[in-house]
mmCIF file of C-alpha atoms in Angstrom:
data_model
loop_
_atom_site.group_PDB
_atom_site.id
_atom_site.type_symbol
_atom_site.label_atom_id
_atom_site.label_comp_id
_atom_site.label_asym_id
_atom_site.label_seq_id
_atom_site.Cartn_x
_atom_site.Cartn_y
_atom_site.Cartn_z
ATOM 1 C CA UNK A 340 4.921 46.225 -13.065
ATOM 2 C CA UNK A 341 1.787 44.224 -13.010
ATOM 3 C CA UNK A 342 1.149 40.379 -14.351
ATOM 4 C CA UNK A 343 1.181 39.196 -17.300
ATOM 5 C CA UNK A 344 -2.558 38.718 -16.830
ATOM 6 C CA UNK A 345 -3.185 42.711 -17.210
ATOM 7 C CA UNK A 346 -0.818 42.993 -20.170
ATOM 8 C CA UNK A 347 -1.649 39.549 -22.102
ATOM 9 C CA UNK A 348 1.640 39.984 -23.600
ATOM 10 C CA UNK A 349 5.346 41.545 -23.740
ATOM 11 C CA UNK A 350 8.295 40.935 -25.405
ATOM 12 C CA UNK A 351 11.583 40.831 -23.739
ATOM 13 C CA UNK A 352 14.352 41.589 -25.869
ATOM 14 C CA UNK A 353 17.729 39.426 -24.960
ATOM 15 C CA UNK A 354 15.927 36.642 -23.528
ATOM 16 C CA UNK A 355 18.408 34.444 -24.386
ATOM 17 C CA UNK A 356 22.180 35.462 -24.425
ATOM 18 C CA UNK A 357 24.636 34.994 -26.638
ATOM 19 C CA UNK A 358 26.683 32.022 -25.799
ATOM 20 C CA UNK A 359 23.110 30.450 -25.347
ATOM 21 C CA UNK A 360 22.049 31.001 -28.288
ATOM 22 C CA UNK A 361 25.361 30.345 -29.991
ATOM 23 C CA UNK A 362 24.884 26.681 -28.473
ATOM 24 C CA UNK A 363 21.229 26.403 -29.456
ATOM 25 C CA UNK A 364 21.611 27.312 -32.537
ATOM 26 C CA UNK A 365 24.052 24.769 -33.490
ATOM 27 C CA UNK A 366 22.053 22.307 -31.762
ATOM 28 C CA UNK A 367 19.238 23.238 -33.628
ATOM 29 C CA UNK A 368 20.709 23.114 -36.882
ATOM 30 C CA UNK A 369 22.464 19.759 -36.210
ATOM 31 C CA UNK A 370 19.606 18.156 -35.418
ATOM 32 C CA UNK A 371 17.661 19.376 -37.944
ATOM 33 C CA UNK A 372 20.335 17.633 -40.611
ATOM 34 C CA UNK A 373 20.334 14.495 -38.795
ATOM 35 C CA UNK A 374 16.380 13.986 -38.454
ATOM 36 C CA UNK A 375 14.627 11.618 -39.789
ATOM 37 C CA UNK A 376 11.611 10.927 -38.466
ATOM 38 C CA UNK A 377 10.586 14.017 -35.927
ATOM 39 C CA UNK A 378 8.674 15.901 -38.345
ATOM 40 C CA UNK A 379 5.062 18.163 -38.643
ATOM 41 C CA UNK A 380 3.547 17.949 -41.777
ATOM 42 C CA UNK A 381 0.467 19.886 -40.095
ATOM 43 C CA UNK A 382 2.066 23.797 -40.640
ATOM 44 C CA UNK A 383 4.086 22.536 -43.591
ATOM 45 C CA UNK A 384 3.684 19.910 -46.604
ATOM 46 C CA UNK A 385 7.881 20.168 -46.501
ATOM 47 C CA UNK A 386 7.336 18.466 -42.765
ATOM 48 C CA UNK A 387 9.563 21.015 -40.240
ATOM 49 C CA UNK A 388 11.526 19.334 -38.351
ATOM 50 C CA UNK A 389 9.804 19.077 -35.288
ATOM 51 C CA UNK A 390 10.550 17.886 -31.211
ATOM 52 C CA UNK A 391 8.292 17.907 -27.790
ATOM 53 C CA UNK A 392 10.593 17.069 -24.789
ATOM 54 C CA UNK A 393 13.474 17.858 -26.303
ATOM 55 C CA UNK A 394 16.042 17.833 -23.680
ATOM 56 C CA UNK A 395 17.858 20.147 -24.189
ATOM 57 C CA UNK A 396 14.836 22.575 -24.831
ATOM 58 C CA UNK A 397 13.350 20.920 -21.720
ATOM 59 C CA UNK A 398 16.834 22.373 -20.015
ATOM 60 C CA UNK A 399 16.137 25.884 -20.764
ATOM 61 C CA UNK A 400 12.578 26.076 -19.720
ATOM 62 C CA UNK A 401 13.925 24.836 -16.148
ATOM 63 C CA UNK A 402 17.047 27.237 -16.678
ATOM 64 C CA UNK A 403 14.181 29.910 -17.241
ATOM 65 C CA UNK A 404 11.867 29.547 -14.941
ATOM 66 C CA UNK A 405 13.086 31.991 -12.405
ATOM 67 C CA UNK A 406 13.252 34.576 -15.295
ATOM 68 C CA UNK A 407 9.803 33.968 -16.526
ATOM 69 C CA UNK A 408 8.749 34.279 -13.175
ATOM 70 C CA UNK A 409 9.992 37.849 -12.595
ATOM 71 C CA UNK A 410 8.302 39.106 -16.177
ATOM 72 C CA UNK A 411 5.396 37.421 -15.358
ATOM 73 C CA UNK A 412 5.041 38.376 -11.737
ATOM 74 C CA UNK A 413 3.466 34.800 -11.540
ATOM 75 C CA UNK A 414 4.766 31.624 -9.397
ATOM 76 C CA UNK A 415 5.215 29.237 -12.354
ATOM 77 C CA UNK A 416 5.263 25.294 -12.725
ATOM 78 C CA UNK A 417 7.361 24.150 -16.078
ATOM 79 C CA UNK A 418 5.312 21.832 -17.980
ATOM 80 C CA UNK A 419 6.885 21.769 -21.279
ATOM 81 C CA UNK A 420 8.999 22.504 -24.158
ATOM 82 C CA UNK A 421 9.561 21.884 -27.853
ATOM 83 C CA UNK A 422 11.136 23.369 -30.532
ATOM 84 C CA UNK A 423 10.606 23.453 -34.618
ATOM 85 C CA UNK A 424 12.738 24.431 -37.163
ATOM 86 C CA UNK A 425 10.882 26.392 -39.653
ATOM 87 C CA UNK A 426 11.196 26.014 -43.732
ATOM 88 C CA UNK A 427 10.030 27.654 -46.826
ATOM 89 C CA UNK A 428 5.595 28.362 -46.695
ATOM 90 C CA UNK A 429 5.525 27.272 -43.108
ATOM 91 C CA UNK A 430 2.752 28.810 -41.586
ATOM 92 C CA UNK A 431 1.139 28.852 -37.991
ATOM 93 C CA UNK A 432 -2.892 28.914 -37.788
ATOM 94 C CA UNK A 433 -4.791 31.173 -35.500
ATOM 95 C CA UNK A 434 -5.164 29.827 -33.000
ATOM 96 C CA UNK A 435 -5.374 29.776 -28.685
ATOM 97 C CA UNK A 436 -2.977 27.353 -26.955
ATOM 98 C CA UNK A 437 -4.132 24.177 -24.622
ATOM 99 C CA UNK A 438 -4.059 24.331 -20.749
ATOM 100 C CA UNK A 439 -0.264 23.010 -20.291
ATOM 101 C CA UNK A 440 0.167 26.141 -22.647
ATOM 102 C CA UNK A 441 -1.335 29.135 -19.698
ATOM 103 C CA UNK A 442 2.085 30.699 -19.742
ATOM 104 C CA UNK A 443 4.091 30.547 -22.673
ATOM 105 C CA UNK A 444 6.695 31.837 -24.345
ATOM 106 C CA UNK A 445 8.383 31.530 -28.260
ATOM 107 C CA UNK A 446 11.766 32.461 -28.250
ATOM 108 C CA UNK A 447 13.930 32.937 -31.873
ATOM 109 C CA UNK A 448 16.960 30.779 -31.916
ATOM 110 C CA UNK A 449 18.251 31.519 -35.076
ATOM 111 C CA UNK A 450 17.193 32.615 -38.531
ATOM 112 C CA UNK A 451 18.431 32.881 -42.126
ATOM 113 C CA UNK A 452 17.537 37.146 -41.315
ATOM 114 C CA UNK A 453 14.315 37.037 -43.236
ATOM 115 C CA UNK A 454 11.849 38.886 -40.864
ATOM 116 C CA UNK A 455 8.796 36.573 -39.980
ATOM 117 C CA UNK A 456 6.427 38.327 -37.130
ATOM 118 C CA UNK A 457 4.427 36.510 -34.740
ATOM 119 C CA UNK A 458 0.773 38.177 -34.427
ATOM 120 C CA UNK A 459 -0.715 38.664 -31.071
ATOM 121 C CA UNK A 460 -4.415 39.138 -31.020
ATOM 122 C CA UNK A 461 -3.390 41.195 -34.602
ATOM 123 C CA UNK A 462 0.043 42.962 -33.564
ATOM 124 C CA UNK A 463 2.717 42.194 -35.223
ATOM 125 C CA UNK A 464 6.338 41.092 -32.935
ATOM 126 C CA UNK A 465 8.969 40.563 -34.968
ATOM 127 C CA UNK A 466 11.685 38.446 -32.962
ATOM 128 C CA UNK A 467 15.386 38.807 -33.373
ATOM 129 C CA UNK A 468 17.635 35.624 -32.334
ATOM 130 C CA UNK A 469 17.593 35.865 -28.888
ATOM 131 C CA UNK A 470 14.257 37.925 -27.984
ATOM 132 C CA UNK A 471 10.734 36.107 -26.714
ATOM 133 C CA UNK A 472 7.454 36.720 -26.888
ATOM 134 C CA UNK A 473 5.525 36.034 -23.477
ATOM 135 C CA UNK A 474 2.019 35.478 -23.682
ATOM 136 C CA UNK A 475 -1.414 33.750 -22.500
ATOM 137 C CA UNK A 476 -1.227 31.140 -24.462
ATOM 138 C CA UNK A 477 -4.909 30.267 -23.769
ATOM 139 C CA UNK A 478 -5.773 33.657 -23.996
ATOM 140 C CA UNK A 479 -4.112 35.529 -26.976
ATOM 141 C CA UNK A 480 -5.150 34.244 -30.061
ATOM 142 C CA UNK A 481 -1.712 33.977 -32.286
ATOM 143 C CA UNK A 482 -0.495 33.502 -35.691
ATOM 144 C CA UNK A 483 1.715 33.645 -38.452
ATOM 145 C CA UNK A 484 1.521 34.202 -41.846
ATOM 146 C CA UNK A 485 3.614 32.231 -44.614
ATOM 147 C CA UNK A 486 7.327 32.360 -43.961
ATOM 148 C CA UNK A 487 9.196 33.446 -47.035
ATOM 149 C CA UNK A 488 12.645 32.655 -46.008
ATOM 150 C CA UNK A 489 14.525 29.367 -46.031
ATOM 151 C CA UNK A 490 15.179 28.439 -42.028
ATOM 152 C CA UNK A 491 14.031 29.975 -38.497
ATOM 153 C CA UNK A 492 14.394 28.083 -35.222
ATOM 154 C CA UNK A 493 11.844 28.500 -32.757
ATOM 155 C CA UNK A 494 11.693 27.177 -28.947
ATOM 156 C CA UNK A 495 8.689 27.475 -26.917
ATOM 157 C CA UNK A 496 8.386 27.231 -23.423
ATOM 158 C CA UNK A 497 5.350 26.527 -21.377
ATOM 159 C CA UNK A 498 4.585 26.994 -18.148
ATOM 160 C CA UNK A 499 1.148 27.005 -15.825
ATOM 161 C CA UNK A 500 0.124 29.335 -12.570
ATOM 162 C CA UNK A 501 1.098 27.625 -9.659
ATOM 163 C CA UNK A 502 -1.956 29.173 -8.240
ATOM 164 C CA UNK A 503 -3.840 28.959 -11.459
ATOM 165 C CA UNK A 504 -6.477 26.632 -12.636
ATOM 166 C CA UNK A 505 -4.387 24.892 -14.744
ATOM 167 C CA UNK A 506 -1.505 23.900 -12.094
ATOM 168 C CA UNK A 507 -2.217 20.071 -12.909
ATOM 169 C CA UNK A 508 -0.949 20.263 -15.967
ATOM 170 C CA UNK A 509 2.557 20.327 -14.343
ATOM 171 C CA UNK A 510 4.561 18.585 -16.350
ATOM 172 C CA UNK A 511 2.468 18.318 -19.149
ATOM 173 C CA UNK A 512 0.800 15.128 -17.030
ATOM 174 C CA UNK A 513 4.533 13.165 -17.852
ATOM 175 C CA UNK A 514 6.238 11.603 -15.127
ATOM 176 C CA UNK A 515 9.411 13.453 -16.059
ATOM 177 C CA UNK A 516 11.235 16.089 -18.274
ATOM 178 C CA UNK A 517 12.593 14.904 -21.419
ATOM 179 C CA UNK A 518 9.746 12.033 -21.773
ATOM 180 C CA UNK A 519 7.474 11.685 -25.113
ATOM 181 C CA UNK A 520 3.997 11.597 -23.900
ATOM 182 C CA UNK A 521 3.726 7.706 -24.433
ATOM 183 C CA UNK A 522 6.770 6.916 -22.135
ATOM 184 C CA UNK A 523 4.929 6.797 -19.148
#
């Protein structure tokens, strides 16, 4: 099978099953309703909603870990997760991810079924609810292009080598799970 080293990238249809993503979704879209201060205004002048250490996103990287390390074929360290809903002309730079990002993965939570591909060094993967995209986040430069469509919820799950250079990132350099980066 190799690492995910040799292939950069793969996408794993079904990463997340249904009842999963039932929850999340609702979860998602709850939160998104009730927020009123978590928001990015960086990928979006409408400000998507927008959370690091989100518990329950937090959960499923830990949940996930044993998964991500069979289709890696890497011993893994969680170090974080977050989560955006997307809105109307969001967009997502080109762009390589940060060392707590060595292993990562996007997964689509939900949608409102317009199609909206992530680009891998220039392929398009288009995600259905449920499917990831596993990548080298410092590695494979990634994008998207303006999202036509009125909602898609995105978690992404990061994770470093064990064995890597990047294994003191564990964490994402928080005490715990679930913290903001200024609770320590």
């Amino acid at each position: 099978m190799g690492n995910i080293r040799d292939l950069k990238y793969k996408i794993i249809k079904n990463f997340i099953q249904f009842d999963e993503l039932n929850l999340l979704k609702d979860y998602c879209r709850i939160k998104h309703r009730i927020n009123k201060n978590s928001f990015d205004l960086n990928q979006n002048e409408n400000g998507d909603t927008y959370f690091y250490g989100d518990p329950a996103m937090e959960s499923l990287m830990l949940n996930k870990l044993s998964r991500m390390e069979y289709e890696t074929g890497l011993e893994l360290l969680p170090t974080y997760a977050f989560w955006r809903m997307y809105s109307w002309n969001a967009d997502l730079k080109k762009h390589k991810d940060r060392p707590s990002c060595e292993v990562s993965v996007t997964v689509c939570i939900g949608s409102c079924g317009t199609s909206w591909p992530i680009y891998m060094d220039g392929a398009a993967c288009d995600l259905q609810p449920g499917d990831a995209a596993i990548y080298m986040g410092c590695e494979v430069e990634h994008w998207r292009n303006n999202f036509e469509g009125d909602w898609q919820a995105q978690a992404f799950l990061h994770y470093v080598d064990k064995n890597g250079p990047y294994r003191n990132f564990f964490k994402d350099n928080r005490r715990l799970y679930g913290q903001q980066k200024n609770e320590q």
